[in-house]
mmCIF file of C-alpha atoms in Angstrom:
data_model
loop_
_atom_site.group_PDB
_atom_site.id
_atom_site.type_symbol
_atom_site.label_atom_id
_atom_site.label_comp_id
_atom_site.label_asym_id
_atom_site.label_seq_id
_atom_site.Cartn_x
_atom_site.Cartn_y
_atom_site.Cartn_z
ATOM 1 C CA MET Z 1 -204.134 42.219 61.908
ATOM 2 C CA SER Z 2 -204.195 39.410 59.412
ATOM 3 C CA ASP Z 3 -205.111 36.690 61.931
ATOM 4 C CA ALA Z 4 -208.657 37.948 62.482
ATOM 5 C CA ALA Z 5 -210.305 34.548 62.496
ATOM 6 C CA PRO Z 6 -208.503 33.012 65.511
ATOM 7 C CA ALA Z 7 -208.755 36.394 67.249
ATOM 8 C CA GLN Z 8 -212.378 35.686 68.060
ATOM 9 C CA ARG Z 9 -211.417 32.604 70.053
ATOM 10 C CA GLN Z 10 -208.334 34.068 71.700
ATOM 11 C CA PRO Z 11 -208.753 36.658 74.458
ATOM 12 C CA ASN Z 12 -208.132 40.217 73.390
ATOM 13 C CA ARG Z 13 -204.735 41.340 74.661
ATOM 14 C CA LEU Z 14 -204.607 44.578 72.693
ATOM 15 C CA ALA Z 15 -205.039 47.696 74.841
ATOM 16 C CA TYR Z 16 -207.555 49.982 73.166
ATOM 17 C CA TRP Z 17 -205.088 52.842 72.681
ATOM 18 C CA TYR Z 18 -202.860 50.787 70.366
ATOM 19 C CA ARG Z 19 -203.667 50.265 66.704
ATOM 20 C CA SER Z 20 -201.907 46.921 66.439
ATOM 21 C CA TYR Z 21 -200.092 44.247 68.395
ATOM 22 C CA ALA Z 22 -196.856 45.351 66.726
ATOM 23 C CA GLU Z 23 -197.299 48.860 68.105
ATOM 24 C CA GLN Z 24 -198.071 47.479 71.565
ATOM 25 C CA THR Z 25 -194.978 45.246 71.502
ATOM 26 C CA GLU Z 26 -192.823 48.194 70.442
ATOM 27 C CA SER Z 27 -194.181 50.282 73.347
ATOM 28 C CA VAL Z 28 -193.738 47.707 76.107
ATOM 29 C CA THR Z 29 -190.243 46.888 74.828
ATOM 30 C CA LEU Z 30 -189.286 50.565 74.897
ATOM 31 C CA GLY Z 31 -190.710 50.811 78.425
ATOM 32 C CA MET Z 32 -188.442 47.965 79.541
ATOM 33 C CA TRP Z 33 -185.451 49.639 77.908
ATOM 34 C CA LEU Z 34 -186.201 52.858 79.798
ATOM 35 C CA PHE Z 35 -186.204 50.870 83.043
ATOM 36 C CA LEU Z 36 -182.892 49.284 82.038
ATOM 37 C CA VAL Z 37 -181.428 52.782 81.509
ATOM 38 C CA THR Z 38 -182.138 53.534 85.171
ATOM 39 C CA GLU Z 39 -180.466 50.221 86.021
ATOM 40 C CA VAL Z 40 -177.395 51.208 83.998
ATOM 41 C CA MET Z 41 -177.091 54.350 86.117
ATOM 42 C CA PHE Z 42 -177.777 52.345 89.319
ATOM 43 C CA PHE Z 43 -175.001 49.808 88.675
ATOM 44 C CA GLY Z 44 -172.974 52.514 86.912
ATOM 45 C CA GLY Z 45 -172.459 54.388 90.167
ATOM 46 C CA LEU Z 46 -171.130 51.218 91.787
ATOM 47 C CA PHE Z 47 -168.805 50.492 88.849
ATOM 48 C CA MET Z 48 -167.589 54.073 89.184
ATOM 49 C CA ALA Z 49 -166.837 53.482 92.886
ATOM 50 C CA TYR Z 50 -164.922 50.323 91.963
ATOM 51 C CA MET Z 51 -162.866 52.099 89.280
ATOM 52 C CA LEU Z 52 -162.056 55.049 91.517
ATOM 53 C CA TYR Z 53 -160.890 53.002 94.520
ATOM 54 C CA ARG Z 54 -158.948 50.630 92.262
ATOM 55 C CA THR Z 55 -157.183 53.555 90.572
ATOM 56 C CA PHE Z 56 -155.657 54.508 93.915
ATOM 57 C CA ASN Z 57 -155.341 51.046 95.502
ATOM 58 C CA ARG Z 58 -154.261 48.741 92.701
ATOM 59 C CA GLU Z 59 -152.022 46.437 94.750
ATOM 60 C CA ALA Z 60 -154.581 46.009 97.558
ATOM 61 C CA PHE Z 61 -157.323 45.237 95.030
ATOM 62 C CA ALA Z 62 -155.089 42.690 93.274
ATOM 63 C CA ALA Z 63 -154.279 40.988 96.592
ATOM 64 C CA ALA Z 64 -157.975 40.930 97.556
ATOM 65 C CA SER Z 65 -159.046 39.629 94.149
ATOM 66 C CA TYR Z 66 -156.520 36.790 94.528
ATOM 67 C CA THR Z 67 -158.562 35.366 97.430
ATOM 68 C CA LEU Z 68 -161.670 34.873 95.277
ATOM 69 C CA ASP Z 69 -162.301 31.430 93.764
ATOM 70 C CA ILE Z 70 -161.776 31.809 90.029
ATOM 71 C CA GLY Z 71 -163.230 28.346 89.336
ATOM 72 C CA LEU Z 72 -166.555 29.150 91.007
ATOM 73 C CA GLY Z 73 -166.645 32.571 89.354
ATOM 74 C CA ALA Z 74 -166.009 31.102 85.901
ATOM 75 C CA PHE Z 75 -168.562 28.336 86.537
ATOM 76 C CA ASN Z 76 -171.181 30.948 87.417
ATOM 77 C CA THR Z 77 -170.291 32.943 84.306
ATOM 78 C CA VAL Z 78 -170.942 29.856 82.184
ATOM 79 C CA VAL Z 79 -174.198 29.181 84.067
ATOM 80 C CA LEU Z 80 -175.424 32.711 83.293
ATOM 81 C CA ILE Z 81 -174.415 32.520 79.617
ATOM 82 C CA VAL Z 82 -176.286 29.218 79.259
ATOM 83 C CA SER Z 83 -179.288 30.801 81.011
ATOM 84 C CA SER Z 84 -179.193 33.690 78.531
ATOM 85 C CA LEU Z 85 -179.308 31.094 75.748
ATOM 86 C CA THR Z 86 -182.312 29.350 77.345
ATOM 87 C CA VAL Z 87 -184.049 32.745 77.587
ATOM 88 C CA VAL Z 88 -183.652 33.479 73.869
ATOM 89 C CA LEU Z 89 -184.809 29.920 73.149
ATOM 90 C CA ALA Z 90 -187.909 30.599 75.282
ATOM 91 C CA VAL Z 91 -188.544 33.803 73.300
ATOM 92 C CA TRP Z 92 -188.056 31.857 70.075
ATOM 93 C CA ALA Z 93 -190.461 29.121 71.230
ATOM 94 C CA ALA Z 94 -193.071 31.743 72.166
ATOM 95 C CA GLU Z 95 -192.758 33.388 68.746
ATOM 96 C CA LYS Z 96 -193.226 30.049 67.023
ATOM 97 C CA GLY Z 97 -196.117 29.118 69.316
ATOM 98 C CA LYS Z 98 -194.301 26.037 70.636
ATOM 99 C CA GLN Z 99 -195.974 25.722 74.027
ATOM 100 C CA LYS Z 100 -194.059 22.707 75.393
ATOM 101 C CA GLN Z 101 -190.667 24.094 74.409
ATOM 102 C CA LEU Z 102 -191.551 27.443 75.951
ATOM 103 C CA ILE Z 103 -192.285 25.733 79.288
ATOM 104 C CA LEU Z 104 -189.095 23.656 79.011
ATOM 105 C CA TRP Z 105 -186.852 26.686 78.428
ATOM 106 C CA LEU Z 106 -188.530 28.693 81.189
ATOM 107 C CA VAL Z 107 -187.917 25.822 83.639
ATOM 108 C CA ALA Z 108 -184.299 25.558 82.445
ATOM 109 C CA THR Z 109 -183.792 29.291 83.018
ATOM 110 C CA ILE Z 110 -185.172 29.092 86.557
ATOM 111 C CA VAL Z 111 -182.998 26.046 87.362
ATOM 112 C CA LEU Z 112 -179.879 27.820 86.042
ATOM 113 C CA GLY Z 113 -180.744 30.974 88.009
ATOM 114 C CA CYS Z 114 -181.055 28.912 91.201
ATOM 115 C CA THR Z 115 -177.735 27.172 90.400
ATOM 116 C CA PHE Z 116 -176.061 30.565 90.157
ATOM 117 C CA LEU Z 117 -177.476 31.625 93.531
ATOM 118 C CA GLY Z 118 -176.456 28.290 95.102
ATOM 119 C CA VAL Z 119 -172.844 28.739 94.005
ATOM 120 C CA LYS Z 120 -172.947 32.357 95.197
ATOM 121 C CA TYR Z 121 -174.164 31.139 98.594
ATOM 122 C CA VAL Z 122 -171.210 28.720 98.832
ATOM 123 C CA GLU Z 123 -168.820 31.566 97.988
ATOM 124 C CA TYR Z 124 -170.392 33.947 100.509
ATOM 125 C CA GLU Z 125 -170.341 31.316 103.254
ATOM 126 C CA HIS Z 126 -166.682 30.591 102.569
ATOM 127 C CA LYS Z 127 -165.772 34.288 102.671
ATOM 128 C CA TRP Z 128 -167.807 34.736 105.858
ATOM 129 C CA HIS Z 129 -165.853 31.950 107.615
ATOM 130 C CA GLU Z 130 -162.573 33.427 106.365
ATOM 131 C CA ASN Z 131 -163.623 36.713 108.036
ATOM 132 C CA LYS Z 132 -163.509 38.496 104.712
ATOM 133 C CA PHE Z 133 -166.891 40.135 105.271
ATOM 134 C CA PRO Z 134 -166.059 43.801 105.944
ATOM 135 C CA GLY Z 135 -167.547 43.847 109.446
ATOM 136 C CA PRO Z 136 -165.814 44.173 112.846
ATOM 137 C CA GLU Z 137 -164.294 40.669 112.495
ATOM 138 C CA PHE Z 138 -162.555 41.472 109.206
ATOM 139 C CA VAL Z 139 -158.995 40.142 108.859
ATOM 140 C CA PHE Z 140 -156.727 39.908 105.851
ATOM 141 C CA GLU Z 141 -153.439 38.164 105.124
ATOM 142 C CA ASP Z 142 -151.737 38.429 101.765
ATOM 143 C CA LYS Z 143 -151.453 34.795 100.615
ATOM 144 C CA ARG Z 144 -149.796 35.522 97.295
ATOM 145 C CA ASP Z 145 -146.300 34.239 96.610
ATOM 146 C CA PHE Z 146 -145.689 37.229 94.340
ATOM 147 C CA ALA Z 147 -146.257 40.971 94.581
ATOM 148 C CA HIS Z 148 -145.877 43.948 92.322
ATOM 149 C CA SER Z 149 -144.585 46.256 95.027
ATOM 150 C CA ALA Z 150 -142.307 45.721 98.020
ATOM 151 C CA GLU Z 151 -144.675 47.340 100.506
ATOM 152 C CA PRO Z 152 -147.218 45.077 102.254
ATOM 153 C CA VAL Z 153 -150.824 45.815 101.323
ATOM 154 C CA ASP Z 154 -152.936 47.870 103.699
ATOM 155 C CA PRO Z 155 -155.808 45.719 105.132
ATOM 156 C CA ASP Z 156 -158.055 48.795 105.234
ATOM 157 C CA LYS Z 157 -157.805 49.104 101.460
ATOM 158 C CA VAL Z 158 -158.437 45.390 101.001
ATOM 159 C CA ARG Z 159 -161.484 45.896 103.174
ATOM 160 C CA MET Z 160 -162.729 48.483 100.662
ATOM 161 C CA PHE Z 161 -162.497 45.852 97.926
ATOM 162 C CA PHE Z 162 -164.706 43.549 99.973
ATOM 163 C CA HIS Z 163 -167.217 46.338 100.616
ATOM 164 C CA ILE Z 164 -167.486 46.702 96.857
ATOM 165 C CA TYR Z 165 -167.417 42.929 96.259
ATOM 166 C CA PHE Z 166 -170.279 42.194 98.654
ATOM 167 C CA GLY Z 167 -172.192 45.322 97.638
ATOM 168 C CA MET Z 168 -172.073 44.671 93.912
ATOM 169 C CA THR Z 169 -172.440 40.884 93.900
ATOM 170 C CA GLY Z 170 -175.164 41.213 96.553
ATOM 171 C CA LEU Z 171 -177.114 43.691 94.456
ATOM 172 C CA HIS Z 172 -176.586 41.460 91.432
ATOM 173 C CA ALA Z 173 -177.831 38.427 93.396
ATOM 174 C CA LEU Z 174 -180.911 40.429 94.450
ATOM 175 C CA HIS Z 175 -181.584 41.071 90.766
ATOM 176 C CA MET Z 176 -181.224 37.342 90.113
ATOM 177 C CA ILE Z 177 -183.765 36.549 92.860
ATOM 178 C CA ILE Z 178 -186.226 39.042 91.351
ATOM 179 C CA GLY Z 179 -185.561 37.588 87.882
ATOM 180 C CA ILE Z 180 -186.277 34.049 89.097
ATOM 181 C CA GLY Z 181 -189.527 35.327 90.641
ATOM 182 C CA VAL Z 182 -190.530 36.970 87.348
ATOM 183 C CA PHE Z 183 -189.735 33.805 85.411
ATOM 184 C CA ALA Z 184 -191.731 31.711 87.906
ATOM 185 C CA VAL Z 185 -194.769 33.900 87.122
ATOM 186 C CA LEU Z 186 -194.102 33.491 83.376
ATOM 187 C CA LEU Z 187 -193.901 29.716 83.868
ATOM 188 C CA VAL Z 188 -197.260 29.575 85.682
ATOM 189 C CA ASN Z 189 -198.873 31.672 82.940
ATOM 190 C CA ALA Z 190 -197.245 29.589 80.213
ATOM 191 C CA ILE Z 191 -198.609 26.391 81.798
ATOM 192 C CA LYS Z 192 -202.052 28.039 81.903
ATOM 193 C CA GLY Z 193 -201.637 28.717 78.182
ATOM 194 C CA LYS Z 194 -201.831 32.493 78.394
ATOM 195 C CA TYR Z 195 -199.092 33.087 75.834
ATOM 196 C CA THR Z 196 -200.026 32.682 72.215
ATOM 197 C CA GLN Z 197 -198.099 33.171 69.024
ATOM 198 C CA ARG Z 198 -199.928 36.476 68.616
ATOM 199 C CA TRP Z 199 -199.428 37.819 72.150
ATOM 200 C CA HIS Z 200 -196.498 36.877 74.387
ATOM 201 C CA ASP Z 201 -194.922 40.267 75.198
ATOM 202 C CA PRO Z 202 -193.992 39.349 78.814
ATOM 203 C CA ILE Z 203 -191.528 36.680 77.584
ATOM 204 C CA PRO Z 204 -189.192 38.946 75.542
ATOM 205 C CA VAL Z 205 -189.634 41.843 77.991
ATOM 206 C CA ALA Z 206 -188.641 39.698 81.006
ATOM 207 C CA GLY Z 207 -185.905 38.307 78.757
ATOM 208 C CA LEU Z 208 -184.457 41.806 78.350
ATOM 209 C CA TYR Z 209 -184.216 42.081 82.145
ATOM 210 C CA TRP Z 210 -182.542 38.669 82.418
ATOM 211 C CA HIS Z 211 -179.977 39.536 79.739
ATOM 212 C CA PHE Z 212 -179.229 42.810 81.504
ATOM 213 C CA VAL Z 213 -178.488 40.961 84.749
ATOM 214 C CA ASP Z 214 -176.228 38.620 82.750
ATOM 215 C CA LEU Z 215 -174.546 41.690 81.238
ATOM 216 C CA VAL Z 216 -173.730 43.087 84.691
ATOM 217 C CA TRP Z 217 -172.084 39.778 85.615
ATOM 218 C CA ILE Z 218 -170.074 39.779 82.359
ATOM 219 C CA TYR Z 219 -168.351 42.901 83.713
ATOM 220 C CA LEU Z 220 -168.296 41.897 87.393
ATOM 221 C CA PHE Z 221 -166.518 38.592 86.721
ATOM 222 C CA PRO Z 222 -163.282 40.003 85.231
ATOM 223 C CA LEU Z 223 -163.269 43.106 87.451
ATOM 224 C CA LEU Z 224 -163.647 41.181 90.711
ATOM 225 C CA TYR Z 225 -162.165 37.732 90.038
ATOM 226 C CA LEU Z 226 -159.533 38.101 87.344
ATOM 227 C CA ILE Z 227 -157.502 41.202 88.204
ATOM 228 C CA GLY Z 228 -155.200 39.614 90.793
ATOM 229 C CA ARG Z 229 -154.127 36.418 89.060
ATOM 230 C CA HIS Z 230 -150.744 37.248 87.639
ATOM 231 C CA MET Y 1 -195.479 42.036 62.631
ATOM 232 C CA SER Y 2 -195.409 41.281 66.339
ATOM 233 C CA THR Y 3 -194.717 37.613 65.744
ATOM 234 C CA GLU Y 4 -192.214 38.175 62.948
ATOM 235 C CA GLN Y 5 -190.366 40.938 64.764
ATOM 236 C CA HIS Y 6 -187.345 38.818 65.661
ATOM 237 C CA GLY Y 7 -187.990 36.390 62.828
ATOM 238 C CA HIS Y 8 -184.766 37.242 61.071
ATOM 239 C CA ILE Y 9 -182.755 36.250 64.145
ATOM 240 C CA GLY Y 10 -182.725 32.515 63.735
ATOM 241 C CA LEU Y 11 -181.599 29.790 66.086
ATOM 242 C CA ARG Y 12 -178.301 29.605 64.199
ATOM 243 C CA VAL Y 13 -177.449 33.182 65.257
ATOM 244 C CA TYR Y 14 -178.383 32.470 68.889
ATOM 245 C CA PHE Y 15 -176.139 29.405 69.045
ATOM 246 C CA ALA Y 16 -173.286 31.192 67.254
ATOM 247 C CA VAL Y 17 -173.479 34.029 69.808
ATOM 248 C CA PHE Y 18 -173.620 31.485 72.631
ATOM 249 C CA PHE Y 19 -170.440 29.709 71.471
ATOM 250 C CA ALA Y 20 -168.684 33.039 70.925
ATOM 251 C CA LEU Y 21 -169.561 34.022 74.531
ATOM 252 C CA MET Y 22 -168.189 30.709 75.840
ATOM 253 C CA ILE Y 23 -164.931 31.041 73.893
ATOM 254 C CA LEU Y 24 -164.466 34.670 74.989
ATOM 255 C CA THR Y 25 -165.022 33.613 78.627
ATOM 256 C CA TRP Y 26 -162.314 30.968 78.272
ATOM 257 C CA ILE Y 27 -159.916 33.472 76.666
ATOM 258 C CA THR Y 28 -160.439 36.078 79.393
ATOM 259 C CA VAL Y 29 -159.809 33.524 82.182
ATOM 260 C CA GLU Y 30 -156.706 32.190 80.413
ATOM 261 C CA ALA Y 31 -155.360 35.699 79.710
ATOM 262 C CA SER Y 32 -155.741 36.685 83.375
ATOM 263 C CA TYR Y 33 -153.080 34.131 84.403
ATOM 264 C CA HIS Y 34 -150.448 35.758 82.197
ATOM 265 C CA ASP Y 35 -148.620 38.974 82.887
ATOM 266 C CA PHE Y 36 -149.275 41.346 79.993
ATOM 267 C CA GLU Y 37 -148.934 44.486 82.107
ATOM 268 C CA PRO Y 38 -149.944 47.143 81.513
ATOM 269 C CA TRP Y 39 -152.430 45.573 79.087
ATOM 270 C CA ASN Y 40 -154.231 43.079 81.380
ATOM 271 C CA ASP Y 41 -156.982 45.531 82.321
ATOM 272 C CA LEU Y 42 -157.555 46.525 78.718
ATOM 273 C CA ILE Y 43 -157.712 42.883 77.577
ATOM 274 C CA ALA Y 44 -160.218 42.005 80.330
ATOM 275 C CA LEU Y 45 -162.387 45.067 79.664
ATOM 276 C CA GLY Y 46 -162.154 44.639 75.888
ATOM 277 C CA ILE Y 47 -163.318 41.031 76.072
ATOM 278 C CA ALA Y 48 -166.104 41.944 78.529
ATOM 279 C CA THR Y 49 -167.250 44.697 76.174
ATOM 280 C CA ALA Y 50 -167.187 42.329 73.186
ATOM 281 C CA LYS Y 51 -169.297 39.839 75.165
ATOM 282 C CA GLY Y 52 -171.633 42.616 76.310
ATOM 283 C CA ALA Y 53 -172.041 43.857 72.741
ATOM 284 C CA LEU Y 54 -172.959 40.344 71.556
ATOM 285 C CA VAL Y 55 -175.572 40.010 74.307
ATOM 286 C CA VAL Y 56 -177.051 43.465 73.698
ATOM 287 C CA LEU Y 57 -177.072 43.310 69.891
ATOM 288 C CA PHE Y 58 -178.318 39.767 69.365
ATOM 289 C CA PHE Y 59 -179.814 38.320 72.577
ATOM 290 C CA MET Y 60 -181.517 41.647 73.366
ATOM 291 C CA HIS Y 61 -182.333 42.202 69.671
ATOM 292 C CA VAL Y 62 -180.948 45.736 69.487
ATOM 293 C CA TRP Y 63 -179.420 44.947 66.069
ATOM 294 C CA HIS Y 64 -182.951 44.742 64.632
ATOM 295 C CA SER Y 65 -184.677 47.173 66.965
ATOM 296 C CA SER Y 66 -186.203 50.542 66.167
ATOM 297 C CA PRO Y 67 -184.019 53.690 66.082
ATOM 298 C CA LEU Y 68 -185.822 54.900 69.219
ATOM 299 C CA THR Y 69 -184.595 51.891 71.240
ATOM 300 C CA LYS Y 70 -181.065 52.448 69.941
ATOM 301 C CA ILE Y 71 -181.159 56.118 70.960
ATOM 302 C CA VAL Y 72 -182.316 55.167 74.463
ATOM 303 C CA LEU Y 73 -179.421 52.708 74.812
ATOM 304 C CA ILE Y 74 -176.828 55.143 73.459
ATOM 305 C CA THR Y 75 -178.122 57.834 75.837
ATOM 306 C CA ALA Y 76 -177.599 55.492 78.794
ATOM 307 C CA LEU Y 77 -174.026 54.729 77.724
ATOM 308 C CA PHE Y 78 -173.331 58.409 77.077
ATOM 309 C CA PHE Y 79 -174.424 59.470 80.554
ATOM 310 C CA PHE Y 80 -172.405 56.682 82.153
ATOM 311 C CA LEU Y 81 -169.352 58.008 80.292
ATOM 312 C CA VAL Y 82 -170.200 61.524 81.539
ATOM 313 C CA LEU Y 83 -170.153 60.123 85.088
ATOM 314 C CA VAL Y 84 -166.754 58.457 84.589
ATOM 315 C CA ALA Y 85 -165.189 61.384 82.733
ATOM 316 C CA PHE Y 86 -166.265 64.048 85.232
ATOM 317 C CA VAL Y 87 -165.278 62.021 88.296
ATOM 318 C CA TYR Y 88 -161.790 61.373 86.908
ATOM 319 C CA ALA Y 89 -161.497 64.968 85.684
ATOM 320 C CA ASP Y 90 -161.965 65.955 89.325
ATOM 321 C CA VAL Y 91 -159.906 63.339 91.148
ATOM 322 C CA LEU Y 92 -156.936 62.992 88.798
ATOM 323 C CA THR Y 93 -156.284 66.741 88.566
ATOM 324 C CA ARG Y 94 -156.287 67.520 92.305
ATOM 325 C CA GLU Y 95 -152.557 67.088 92.757
ATOM 326 C CA MET Y 96 -151.812 69.014 89.577
ATOM 327 C CA LEU Y 97 -153.978 71.908 90.721
ATOM 328 C CA ASN Y 98 -152.643 71.800 94.290
ATOM 329 C CA VAL Y 99 -156.001 70.985 95.803
ATOM 330 C CA PRO Y 100 -154.905 69.548 99.138
ATOM 331 C CA SER Y 101 -157.853 67.322 99.987
ATOM 332 C CA ARG Y 102 -158.381 63.740 98.941
ATOM 333 C CA PRO Y 103 -161.460 61.698 99.644
ATOM 334 C CA PRO Y 104 -161.023 59.270 102.574
ATOM 335 C CA GLY Y 105 -159.387 56.002 101.571
ATOM 336 C CA PHE Y 106 -157.481 57.347 98.586
ATOM 337 C CA GLY Y 107 -153.699 56.934 98.661
#
């Protein structure tokens, strides 16, 4: 590498089996992508379940979707998009060696992640008190003043929507909690000054994970919140 | 190269992508209140896919990544499509082929 002189003062972060930092970065990034492929299949199965049940129960899914709070869902979508921006800004700051900005953007990401979970908690609590959780207490009334078919919707099929809703958003929230934990570790290490302009692989690699979790929400939001509005 | 790897993605691109994501979110919410049947699903999925593509290509740097990373991503998408295609090929042809059974909870 060209920066040989400062290398003597900075700790060596290059594993001996790599020829350069570039090669190491390429490898760890590819490793993260391989993990994300398994995540695509993990969430993919759940999206498949959603599509299949919706294909056969369109009216029930529309009626169930109508009960979700579109304002909170849209707010959380915006929160996650802003957090994705703060993540790329953190990656940018790390690349430029801007230590203070890196810490700032990591803190912002964690705060936004916690905001998302807080809003999700409010939504879950509300649904729990409305007895929309698909347990033994589950009840459903169609509150829409319009319908696409004359037949009343079957509560059992609405219940299936809420199985999928709680399953998918719950798994997504679990990913958010893990992501916040990962970013907390990054923050501690950034404060300790472990990330240098030459070596900061954990920032973009954790960033890939964060963007993936955002990506899942980009699909969950329209599929769960928006399908029953008209 | 490790420090310059994403060097050609500047802050301007990140902010442009961010504003595009915000505008697309607003459009998808607004569109959901109008009855465009049978196009509502396609509009929602199309916008979600456009947003997803922006995130993957620019925020996740796939646009400038190595061919190997691109192949890994395309493989993931391909196998997800295999899942969808084969499941529907089964379920949607049962009536046509006079297969009496349906999974529990379906119609």
